[in-house]
Amino acid sequence: MSRRTVVVVGAGPAGLSAARAAARAGADVTLLDASDQVGGQFWRHRALPGGGTAPDEPTFHHGWGTFTALRDVVATHPRVTLLTSAQVWALERLDAGVRLRVLVGPADGAGREHLTLTPDALVLATGAHDRTLPFPGWQLPGVTTAGAAQALAKAERVAVGDRVVVAGAGPFLLPVASSLLRTGARVLSVHEAATPASMARGWGARPAGLLGAAHKAGELGGYVGTLARHRVAYRLGEAVVAARGDGRVEEVTVARVDARWSPVPGTERTVAADAVCVSHGFTPRLELAVAAACAISPDRFVVVDDEQRTSAAGVWAAGELTGIGGAEAALAEGWVAGHHAASGAPDDAGLARAARRRARSADFARRLDAAHGIRGGWTSWLRDDTLVCRCEEVDAGTLRAAACATGSADLRSVRLTSRAGLGPCQARICGRTVAELVGATEPAPGGDTGSAPAVPDRRPLVVPVRLGDLATLPDVPAADAP
Amino acid sequence: MSATSQGAGPRPLTITLDGRPFAGTEGQTIAGMLLAARRRSWRTTSVESAPRGVFCGIGVCFDCLVTVNGSRDVRACLRRAADGDVVETQHDPLPGVTS
């Protein structure tokens, strides 16, 4: 009778691909994104009046043509409803399926419109955000994540500074440096913590093996070429270990690090800079998956099967939420997830192609971790007065004292004693760092679906909601049907 | 495939931060406008009264909160500026903490 309804949360590569596949398989699809544009972080772009495209837009992106094709499908397909500026702020489990609470309107605005959705199937494609390890002075204005620099360059052509140092770990540092150069910033240097030996372990000894898939290697080769043309040094086995300045960053300390990322004494040098962009990897946005009781792996990704199905009935997941695989993998995973969420035919030719593309990317996360995964020695660049929780301004010394005082590695008591992770960001920035610093135990392998997973990713309210908005929340009958 | 905007281009707009005008164009975020004018910080933290501006740039860290047209705790990196927006910096000292 009525068609199967699929809600896709997140309109980046995975979500766009999932929405298209689900619609193609015959479902009625609602695609939600908190931003007022589609594309996610990967295809974040200038917002021009009338939905126009800036002439230089393709130069900031890979696969821009893939994006515009997907964007046009979700904007025009008769079975796709696209809702932007739509923030899912809560997910409730029902006897069958889930209920999503959504606010539609300007970011953090008052008086946004309420929307409640109870789809037959849910595809989570909420992506990931930067993970930045703390270092002395990282709270100074001018120190940003690499993702912030990328977002401002892609969306507004604004450079975060004039003289910029890029540092951290992972291939993502290269496109960030490239975008900064395009926006007119002077990139002084790029410091990759991974040593040449661990780079070789992950990507192979020869540069051609850098990213496995041939086009990925070409993509990165292009960035390296851009850096070389601008005489930007790309230095391996180095880290920004401190930032200093009066009210804003004015200089940073760069040091060589060993294979465990411990700074090598005597190698420190000072670099004058007015911006520092630092990221050490990505961490998935797990709130909705955790609220839906999806099993989470020990390394904090959503566990999915071959059909991208999570352990929660009626919930699929795709993209960075299931492992840091890059946009190609996200597109393929989204295809598979959307198709199955829509109960598409198992012998579909497009599905088979997507599954093959997914298989080609399967090795990426393992290689990425082998080459660039965070090594424990980084904690030796912390001082007692180094802030760990930026919101509540809790430093490493206080945190360690709290861990000693509570006499346990129980994350909850450490957080309540020190207040680390209890501020507005709800431990999104410091959660994993705090857990690692106090030696908190990770959840059981395979995710303990029955009980609450480790504290940091459990946020019943996905984003802060104004009391006024809660007051206007429409009642939902207890026995409502979709 | 997609329209290009060769013509008029984005319209200029002006906002104020604590009464001081900042110019930008339609489609920019409040944080983007401030950063483009080389303003690096606007919020003041509660414990150490320290300056903060953009950190994550994508709505995750809540460092860049501002008051917009009387509405508190708006993430400046997410909110698109509208012409005439009255933006104010935020500082909420903790009780008993001198600032």
Short mmCIF file of C-alpha atoms in Angstrom, two decimals, chain A:
data_model
loop_
_atom_site.label_atom_id
_atom_site.label_comp_id
_atom_site.label_asym_id
_atom_site.label_seq_id
_atom_site.Cartn_x
_atom_site.Cartn_y
_atom_site.Cartn_z
CA MET A 1 0.00 0.00 0.00
CA SER A 2 2.09 2.88 1.21
CA ARG A 3 5.72 2.99 0.23
CA ARG A 4 8.53 2.22 2.66
CA THR A 5 9.80 5.37 4.37
CA VAL A 6 13.53 5.93 4.86
CA VAL A 7 15.10 8.81 6.77
CA VAL A 8 18.75 9.59 6.05
CA VAL A 9 20.56 11.77 8.60
CA GLY A 10 23.52 13.65 7.15
CA ALA A 11 23.90 14.88 3.58
CA GLY A 12 27.62 14.35 3.04
CA PRO A 13 28.93 11.80 0.54
CA ALA A 14 27.47 8.80 2.42
CA GLY A 15 24.07 10.35 3.10
CA LEU A 16 23.61 11.77 -0.40
CA SER A 17 24.51 8.42 -1.89
CA ALA A 18 22.18 6.59 0.52
CA ALA A 19 19.28 8.92 -0.27
CA ARG A 20 19.72 8.42 -3.99
CA ALA A 21 19.97 4.63 -3.66
CA ALA A 22 16.94 4.41 -1.38
CA ALA A 23 14.83 6.52 -3.73
CA ARG A 24 16.01 4.49 -6.69
CA ALA A 25 14.93 1.33 -4.85
CA GLY A 26 11.43 2.76 -4.51
CA ALA A 27 11.30 4.21 -1.00
CA ASP A 28 10.00 7.59 0.11
CA VAL A 29 13.13 9.29 1.39
CA THR A 30 13.61 12.19 3.76
CA LEU A 31 17.18 13.51 3.79
CA LEU A 32 18.11 15.70 6.76
CA ASP A 33 21.14 17.86 7.33
CA ALA A 34 21.86 20.33 10.12
CA SER A 35 23.60 22.65 7.69
CA ASP A 36 21.68 24.85 5.28
CA GLN A 37 23.49 23.25 2.34
CA VAL A 38 24.14 19.66 1.29
CA GLY A 39 27.59 18.18 0.75
CA GLY A 40 28.76 17.64 4.33
CA GLN A 41 32.23 18.69 5.40
CA PHE A 42 33.82 17.09 2.34
CA TRP A 43 31.87 19.17 -0.19
CA ARG A 44 31.31 22.23 1.99
CA HIS A 45 31.12 25.13 -0.45
CA ARG A 46 30.31 28.80 -0.85
CA ALA A 47 26.66 29.59 -0.38
CA LEU A 48 25.67 31.99 -3.15
CA PRO A 49 22.28 33.59 -3.68
CA GLY A 50 19.97 31.44 -5.77
CA GLY A 51 22.07 28.34 -5.16
CA GLY A 52 24.70 29.37 -7.69
CA THR A 53 28.19 27.90 -7.82
CA ALA A 54 31.29 30.04 -7.41
CA PRO A 55 33.50 29.84 -10.53
CA ASP A 56 36.48 28.65 -8.48
CA GLU A 57 34.45 26.09 -6.51
CA PRO A 58 35.65 22.95 -8.34
CA THR A 59 39.29 23.83 -7.58
CA PHE A 60 38.60 23.41 -3.86
CA HIS A 61 37.15 19.92 -4.18
CA HIS A 62 37.65 16.40 -5.38
CA GLY A 63 34.74 14.82 -7.18
CA TRP A 64 32.81 18.08 -7.53
CA GLY A 65 30.98 16.62 -10.53
CA THR A 66 29.93 13.63 -8.43
CA PHE A 67 28.58 16.06 -5.86
CA THR A 68 26.57 18.18 -8.27
CA ALA A 69 25.02 15.05 -9.78
CA LEU A 70 24.00 13.79 -6.35
CA ARG A 71 22.80 17.22 -5.28
CA ASP A 72 20.62 17.52 -8.37
CA VAL A 73 19.09 14.08 -7.75
CA VAL A 74 18.16 14.77 -4.13
CA ALA A 75 16.85 18.22 -5.06
CA THR A 76 14.59 17.02 -7.86
CA HIS A 77 13.71 13.36 -7.25
CA PRO A 78 9.94 13.06 -6.68
CA ARG A 79 10.44 10.57 -3.83
CA VAL A 80 13.13 12.57 -1.99
CA THR A 81 12.25 15.29 0.52
CA LEU A 82 15.33 17.33 1.33
CA LEU A 83 15.32 19.19 4.64
CA THR A 84 18.31 21.40 5.34
CA SER A 85 18.85 23.46 8.52
CA ALA A 86 17.25 20.40 10.13
CA GLN A 87 18.96 19.46 13.39
CA VAL A 88 18.06 16.08 14.87
CA TRP A 89 18.28 16.74 18.59
CA ALA A 90 16.99 13.47 20.02
CA LEU A 91 16.39 9.88 18.99
CA GLU A 92 13.98 7.71 20.94
CA ARG A 93 13.70 3.95 20.54
CA LEU A 94 10.21 2.62 19.92
CA ASP A 95 8.94 -0.95 20.00
CA ALA A 96 9.50 -1.00 16.27
CA GLY A 97 12.00 1.49 14.95
CA VAL A 98 12.86 4.93 16.20
CA ARG A 99 11.42 8.40 16.61
CA LEU A 100 13.51 11.40 15.60
CA ARG A 101 13.00 14.85 17.09
CA VAL A 102 14.06 17.57 14.70
CA LEU A 103 14.29 21.36 14.87
CA VAL A 104 14.19 23.17 11.55
CA GLY A 105 15.54 26.71 11.27
CA PRO A 106 18.68 28.84 11.59
CA ALA A 107 21.55 27.35 13.61
CA ASP A 108 20.88 27.70 17.35
CA GLY A 109 17.96 29.98 16.56
CA ALA A 110 15.01 30.51 18.85
CA GLY A 111 11.54 29.50 17.70
CA ARG A 112 12.59 26.85 15.20
CA GLU A 113 9.94 24.54 13.80
CA HIS A 114 9.43 21.12 15.41
CA LEU A 115 9.34 17.99 13.33
CA THR A 116 8.88 14.41 14.49
CA LEU A 117 9.72 11.49 12.20
CA THR A 118 9.05 7.77 12.66
CA PRO A 119 10.44 6.13 9.53
CA ASP A 120 10.41 2.45 8.61
CA ALA A 121 14.17 2.60 8.24
CA LEU A 122 16.90 4.99 9.34
CA VAL A 123 20.27 5.51 7.67
CA LEU A 124 22.81 7.28 9.86
CA ALA A 125 25.47 9.17 7.92
CA THR A 126 26.49 11.70 10.53
CA GLY A 127 30.18 11.68 9.65
CA ALA A 128 33.12 12.60 11.82
CA HIS A 129 34.93 15.62 13.16
CA ASP A 130 38.59 16.38 13.82
CA ARG A 131 40.31 14.94 16.82
CA THR A 132 42.96 17.33 18.15
CA LEU A 133 45.27 16.31 20.97
CA PRO A 134 45.88 19.01 23.58
CA PHE A 135 49.22 20.80 23.85
CA PRO A 136 50.29 23.79 25.96
CA GLY A 137 48.62 26.91 24.57
CA TRP A 138 46.14 25.15 22.27
CA GLN A 139 43.35 27.24 23.77
CA LEU A 140 44.82 30.46 22.36
CA PRO A 141 42.79 32.18 19.63
CA GLY A 142 44.43 31.42 16.31
CA VAL A 143 44.88 27.75 17.16
CA THR A 144 42.20 25.85 15.26
CA THR A 145 41.54 22.36 14.06
CA ALA A 146 42.65 21.60 10.53
CA GLY A 147 38.98 21.07 9.75
CA ALA A 148 38.16 24.65 10.78
CA ALA A 149 40.73 25.99 8.33
CA GLN A 150 39.34 23.75 5.63
CA ALA A 151 35.72 24.70 6.33
CA LEU A 152 36.40 28.44 6.29
CA ALA A 153 38.45 28.16 3.11
CA LYS A 154 35.93 26.02 1.28
CA ALA A 155 32.80 27.83 2.44
CA GLU A 156 33.94 31.44 2.64
CA ARG A 157 37.42 31.72 1.09
CA VAL A 158 38.55 33.04 4.46
CA ALA A 159 42.02 32.07 5.71
CA VAL A 160 42.30 31.51 9.46
CA GLY A 161 45.54 33.49 9.49
CA ASP A 162 48.28 35.12 7.41
CA ARG A 163 51.24 33.00 8.52
CA VAL A 164 49.98 29.52 9.19
CA VAL A 165 51.53 26.33 10.55
CA VAL A 166 49.67 23.08 9.80
CA ALA A 167 50.36 20.09 12.03
CA GLY A 168 49.02 16.80 13.34
CA ALA A 169 48.69 13.49 11.56
CA GLY A 170 47.11 12.06 8.46
CA PRO A 171 46.75 12.76 4.75
CA PHE A 172 44.02 15.34 5.48
CA LEU A 173 46.70 17.86 6.44
CA LEU A 174 47.70 18.15 2.77
CA PRO A 175 44.38 19.34 1.29
CA VAL A 176 44.06 21.71 4.25
CA ALA A 177 47.41 23.28 3.46
CA SER A 178 46.43 23.46 -0.19
CA SER A 179 43.14 25.24 0.61
CA LEU A 180 44.96 27.71 2.85
CA LEU A 181 47.33 28.54 0.01
CA ARG A 182 44.38 29.06 -2.33
CA THR A 183 42.82 31.54 0.07
CA GLY A 184 46.01 33.59 0.14
CA ALA A 185 47.52 32.48 3.43
CA ARG A 186 51.23 31.86 3.69
CA VAL A 187 51.64 28.26 4.86
CA LEU A 188 54.96 28.13 6.68
CA SER A 189 55.22 24.36 7.04
CA VAL A 190 53.27 21.13 7.46
CA HIS A 191 54.34 18.88 10.33
CA GLU A 192 53.23 15.25 10.22
CA ALA A 193 53.78 13.33 13.46
CA ALA A 194 54.06 9.99 11.71
CA THR A 195 57.68 9.03 11.19
CA PRO A 196 58.96 7.95 7.76
CA ALA A 197 59.09 4.36 9.06
CA SER A 198 55.44 4.28 10.12
CA MET A 199 54.41 6.04 6.91
CA ALA A 200 56.14 3.23 5.04
CA ARG A 201 54.39 0.64 7.22
CA GLY A 202 50.98 2.04 6.33
CA TRP A 203 51.36 3.08 2.76
CA GLY A 204 54.31 1.07 1.48
CA ALA A 205 57.89 2.19 1.03
CA ARG A 206 57.42 3.69 -2.42
CA PRO A 207 55.54 6.98 -2.78
CA ALA A 208 53.37 5.39 -5.48
CA GLY A 209 51.94 3.05 -2.86
CA LEU A 210 50.99 5.98 -0.69
CA LEU A 211 47.26 5.53 -0.67
CA GLY A 212 46.64 2.18 -2.25
CA ALA A 213 44.06 3.21 -4.78
CA ALA A 214 45.80 4.80 -7.73
CA HIS A 215 43.68 7.93 -7.93
CA LYS A 216 44.14 8.59 -4.23
CA ALA A 217 47.90 8.52 -4.71
CA GLY A 218 47.46 10.92 -7.61
CA GLU A 219 45.31 13.18 -5.48
CA LEU A 220 47.91 13.32 -2.72
CA GLY A 221 50.71 13.68 -5.24
CA GLY A 222 48.89 16.76 -6.48
CA TYR A 223 48.85 18.25 -3.01
CA VAL A 224 52.52 17.48 -2.45
CA GLY A 225 53.20 19.19 -5.78
CA THR A 226 51.20 22.25 -4.68
CA LEU A 227 53.19 22.44 -1.45
CA ALA A 228 56.45 22.12 -3.36
CA ARG A 229 55.47 24.89 -5.78
CA HIS A 230 54.80 27.17 -2.83
CA ARG A 231 58.03 26.01 -1.13
CA VAL A 232 56.09 24.66 1.84
CA ALA A 233 58.07 22.05 3.75
CA TYR A 234 56.22 18.78 4.50
CA ARG A 235 58.10 17.38 7.46
CA LEU A 236 57.58 13.88 8.84
CA GLY A 237 58.11 12.90 12.46
CA GLU A 238 57.45 16.38 13.82
CA ALA A 239 54.79 17.92 16.03
CA VAL A 240 53.67 21.28 17.33
CA VAL A 241 54.23 20.78 21.07
CA ALA A 242 53.37 24.27 22.36
CA ALA A 243 51.81 27.58 21.34
CA ARG A 244 52.40 30.94 22.99
CA GLY A 245 51.09 34.45 22.66
CA ASP A 246 49.41 37.33 24.43
CA GLY A 247 45.69 36.82 23.91
CA ARG A 248 46.32 35.03 20.60
CA VAL A 249 48.91 32.72 19.15
CA GLU A 250 52.15 34.45 18.17
CA GLU A 251 54.59 31.57 18.01
CA VAL A 252 54.71 27.80 18.27
CA THR A 253 57.30 25.26 19.32
CA VAL A 254 57.92 22.49 16.84
CA ALA A 255 59.86 19.40 17.85
CA ARG A 256 60.90 16.13 16.31
CA VAL A 257 59.03 13.17 17.74
CA ASP A 258 60.05 9.53 17.98
CA ALA A 259 58.02 6.58 16.71
CA ARG A 260 55.78 6.84 19.81
CA TRP A 261 55.29 10.58 19.24
CA SER A 262 57.39 11.59 22.27
CA PRO A 263 59.21 14.84 21.56
CA VAL A 264 62.95 14.33 21.15
CA PRO A 265 64.74 16.61 23.65
CA GLY A 266 66.94 19.23 22.07
CA THR A 267 65.06 19.33 18.75
CA GLU A 268 62.65 22.13 19.69
CA ARG A 269 62.55 25.25 17.57
CA THR A 270 60.31 28.30 17.59
CA VAL A 271 58.25 29.41 14.61
CA ALA A 272 56.44 32.76 14.51
CA ALA A 273 52.89 32.28 13.25
CA ASP A 274 49.48 33.89 13.70
CA ALA A 275 47.52 30.71 13.10
CA VAL A 276 48.12 27.03 13.79
CA CYS A 277 45.86 24.34 12.37
CA VAL A 278 46.18 21.03 14.17
CA SER A 279 44.37 17.70 13.80
CA HIS A 280 45.47 14.20 14.69
CA GLY A 281 42.72 12.26 13.00
CA PHE A 282 38.95 12.01 13.11
CA THR A 283 36.37 10.83 15.57
CA PRO A 284 32.88 9.76 14.46
CA ARG A 285 29.73 11.59 15.51
CA LEU A 286 28.18 8.73 17.45
CA GLU A 287 25.34 10.41 19.35
CA LEU A 288 22.44 9.12 17.26
CA ALA A 289 23.96 5.66 16.82
CA VAL A 290 24.43 5.37 20.57
CA ALA A 291 20.90 6.62 21.22
CA ALA A 292 19.62 3.98 18.79
CA ALA A 293 21.58 1.34 20.76
CA CYS A 294 23.77 0.41 17.77
CA ALA A 295 26.73 -1.78 18.73
CA ILE A 296 29.94 0.24 18.86
CA SER A 297 33.35 -1.35 18.21
CA PRO A 298 36.23 -1.08 20.72
CA ASP A 299 37.80 1.59 18.52
CA ARG A 300 34.55 3.60 18.66
CA PHE A 301 32.93 3.04 15.29
CA VAL A 302 29.44 1.77 14.51
CA VAL A 303 29.50 -1.95 13.77
CA VAL A 304 27.79 -2.84 10.48
CA ASP A 305 27.35 -6.01 8.45
CA ASP A 306 27.78 -6.48 4.69
CA GLU A 307 24.50 -4.66 4.12
CA GLN A 308 25.64 -1.71 6.29
CA ARG A 309 23.01 -2.80 8.82
CA THR A 310 23.73 -1.95 12.45
CA SER A 311 22.80 -4.14 15.42
CA ALA A 312 19.73 -1.92 16.02
CA ALA A 313 16.59 -3.04 14.17
CA GLY A 314 15.76 -0.78 11.25
CA VAL A 315 18.97 1.25 11.50
CA TRP A 316 21.74 1.32 8.89
CA ALA A 317 24.98 3.33 8.96
CA ALA A 318 27.46 4.50 6.33
CA GLY A 319 30.50 6.69 5.93
CA GLU A 320 32.98 7.84 8.56
CA LEU A 321 30.62 6.68 11.29
CA THR A 322 31.62 3.11 10.44
CA GLY A 323 35.36 3.75 9.96
CA ILE A 324 37.54 6.48 8.51
CA GLY A 325 37.52 5.45 4.88
CA GLY A 326 37.34 8.66 2.89
CA ALA A 327 34.73 9.91 0.45
CA GLU A 328 34.99 7.05 -2.06
CA ALA A 329 34.22 4.51 0.63
CA ALA A 330 31.45 6.70 2.03
CA LEU A 331 29.76 6.94 -1.38
CA ALA A 332 29.88 3.16 -1.80
CA GLU A 333 28.72 2.45 1.74
CA GLY A 334 25.91 4.96 1.39
CA TRP A 335 24.75 3.25 -1.78
CA VAL A 336 24.65 -0.15 -0.05
CA ALA A 337 22.98 1.23 3.09
CA GLY A 338 20.32 3.19 1.22
CA HIS A 339 19.49 0.29 -1.06
CA HIS A 340 19.02 -2.17 1.80
CA ALA A 341 17.22 0.32 4.02
CA ALA A 342 14.72 0.67 1.17
CA SER A 343 14.44 -3.14 0.92
CA GLY A 344 15.90 -3.02 -2.59
CA ALA A 345 16.40 -6.17 -4.64
CA PRO A 346 19.48 -8.16 -3.51
CA ASP A 347 20.54 -8.88 -7.10
CA ASP A 348 20.66 -5.24 -8.18
CA ALA A 349 23.55 -4.49 -10.54
CA GLY A 350 24.18 -1.04 -9.06
CA LEU A 351 24.36 -2.60 -5.62
CA ALA A 352 26.96 -5.08 -6.80
CA ARG A 353 29.06 -2.26 -8.27
CA ALA A 354 28.83 -0.28 -5.04
CA ALA A 355 29.86 -3.33 -3.01
CA ARG A 356 32.92 -3.78 -5.24
CA ARG A 357 33.88 -0.13 -4.82
CA ARG A 358 33.46 -0.52 -1.08
CA ALA A 359 35.75 -3.54 -1.07
CA ARG A 360 38.48 -1.56 -2.85
CA SER A 361 38.46 0.98 0.00
CA ALA A 362 38.34 -1.62 2.77
CA ASP A 363 42.05 -1.45 3.43
CA PHE A 364 42.16 2.32 3.83
CA ALA A 365 41.30 2.56 7.53
CA ARG A 366 43.87 -0.07 8.48
CA ARG A 367 46.59 1.64 6.45
CA LEU A 368 45.62 5.03 7.82
CA ASP A 369 45.92 3.77 11.37
CA ALA A 370 49.20 1.95 10.70
CA ALA A 371 50.74 5.09 9.28
CA HIS A 372 49.12 7.93 11.23
CA GLY A 373 47.34 6.41 14.24
CA ILE A 374 47.83 8.31 17.50
CA ARG A 375 50.80 6.94 19.51
CA GLY A 376 50.85 7.11 23.31
CA GLY A 377 54.05 9.14 23.61
CA TRP A 378 52.21 12.38 22.83
CA THR A 379 51.24 12.75 26.51
CA SER A 380 54.84 13.68 27.30
CA TRP A 381 54.31 17.11 25.68
CA LEU A 382 51.58 17.86 28.25
CA ARG A 383 52.41 20.00 31.25
CA ASP A 384 50.38 20.04 34.47
CA ASP A 385 48.89 23.40 33.43
CA THR A 386 47.97 22.29 29.91
CA LEU A 387 44.22 22.54 29.42
CA VAL A 388 42.65 19.23 28.47
CA CYS A 389 38.97 20.20 28.67
CA ARG A 390 38.64 23.53 26.86
CA CYS A 391 35.06 24.21 27.99
CA GLU A 392 35.49 23.80 31.73
CA GLU A 393 39.17 24.81 31.60
CA VAL A 394 40.42 21.69 33.36
CA ASP A 395 44.15 21.11 33.08
CA ALA A 396 46.10 17.88 32.93
CA GLY A 397 47.34 18.21 36.52
CA THR A 398 43.82 18.60 37.88
CA LEU A 399 42.66 15.66 35.84
CA ARG A 400 45.43 13.40 37.09
CA ALA A 401 44.77 14.51 40.66
CA ALA A 402 41.08 13.70 40.22
CA ALA A 403 41.97 10.27 38.87
CA CYS A 404 44.19 9.70 41.93
CA ALA A 405 41.62 11.05 44.37
CA THR A 406 38.82 8.89 43.04
CA GLY A 407 41.22 5.97 43.12
CA SER A 408 39.84 4.47 39.97
CA ALA A 409 39.82 4.71 36.24
CA ASP A 410 36.06 5.17 36.30
CA LEU A 411 35.46 7.89 33.80
CA ARG A 412 32.23 9.07 35.35
CA SER A 413 33.72 9.80 38.76
CA VAL A 414 36.78 11.46 37.25
CA ARG A 415 34.55 13.70 35.16
CA LEU A 416 32.28 14.60 38.05
CA THR A 417 35.25 15.37 40.30
CA SER A 418 37.22 17.41 37.79
CA ARG A 419 34.33 18.68 35.62
CA ALA A 420 36.30 17.64 32.52
CA GLY A 421 33.90 16.98 29.69
CA LEU A 422 30.85 18.51 31.37
CA GLY A 423 30.85 21.80 29.47
CA PRO A 424 28.91 22.91 26.40
CA CYS A 425 30.67 20.62 23.93
CA GLN A 426 29.76 17.64 26.13
CA ALA A 427 33.22 16.08 25.79
CA ARG A 428 33.18 16.00 22.01
CA ILE A 429 36.64 17.60 21.95
CA CYS A 430 38.24 16.10 25.08
CA GLY A 431 36.25 12.91 25.77
CA ARG A 432 38.59 10.36 24.26
CA THR A 433 41.65 12.22 25.49
CA VAL A 434 40.34 12.29 29.07
CA ALA A 435 39.51 8.59 28.89
CA GLU A 436 43.01 7.78 27.67
CA LEU A 437 44.76 10.04 30.17
CA VAL A 438 43.04 8.50 33.18
CA GLY A 439 43.32 5.01 31.74
CA ALA A 440 39.58 4.48 31.65
CA THR A 441 38.49 1.13 30.34
CA GLU A 442 36.92 0.91 26.91
CA PRO A 443 33.66 -0.95 26.36
CA ALA A 444 33.65 -4.65 25.63
CA PRO A 445 34.48 -5.73 22.08
CA GLY A 446 31.47 -5.81 19.81
CA GLY A 447 29.76 -3.14 21.85
CA ASP A 448 27.63 -3.95 24.85
CA THR A 449 24.29 -3.40 23.19
CA GLY A 450 22.34 -3.97 26.36
CA SER A 451 24.07 -1.50 28.64
CA ALA A 452 25.33 2.03 28.27
CA PRO A 453 28.58 2.38 26.32
CA ALA A 454 31.49 4.36 27.78
CA VAL A 455 30.33 7.77 28.86
CA PRO A 456 31.80 10.22 26.33
CA ASP A 457 29.60 9.40 23.36
CA ARG A 458 26.34 9.12 25.28
CA ARG A 459 24.44 12.39 24.84
CA PRO A 460 20.67 12.04 25.13
CA LEU A 461 20.35 15.54 23.75
CA VAL A 462 22.34 15.52 20.54
CA VAL A 463 22.73 19.32 20.65
CA PRO A 464 21.74 21.91 23.22
CA VAL A 465 18.06 22.79 22.90
CA ARG A 466 16.51 26.01 24.15
CA LEU A 467 14.05 25.63 26.99
CA GLY A 468 11.61 27.67 24.93
CA ASP A 469 11.81 25.08 22.18
CA LEU A 470 11.19 22.26 24.62
CA ALA A 471 8.18 24.17 25.94
CA THR A 472 6.66 24.27 22.47
CA LEU A 473 7.37 20.61 21.78
CA PRO A 474 4.18 19.08 20.41
CA ASP A 475 2.86 16.09 22.35
CA VAL A 476 3.30 12.76 20.66
CA PRO A 477 0.60 10.21 21.50
CA ALA A 478 2.10 7.19 23.23
CA ALA A 479 0.75 4.82 20.61
CA ASP A 480 1.34 6.94 17.55
CA ALA A 481 1.87 5.19 14.25
CA PRO A 482 4.16 6.35 11.46
#
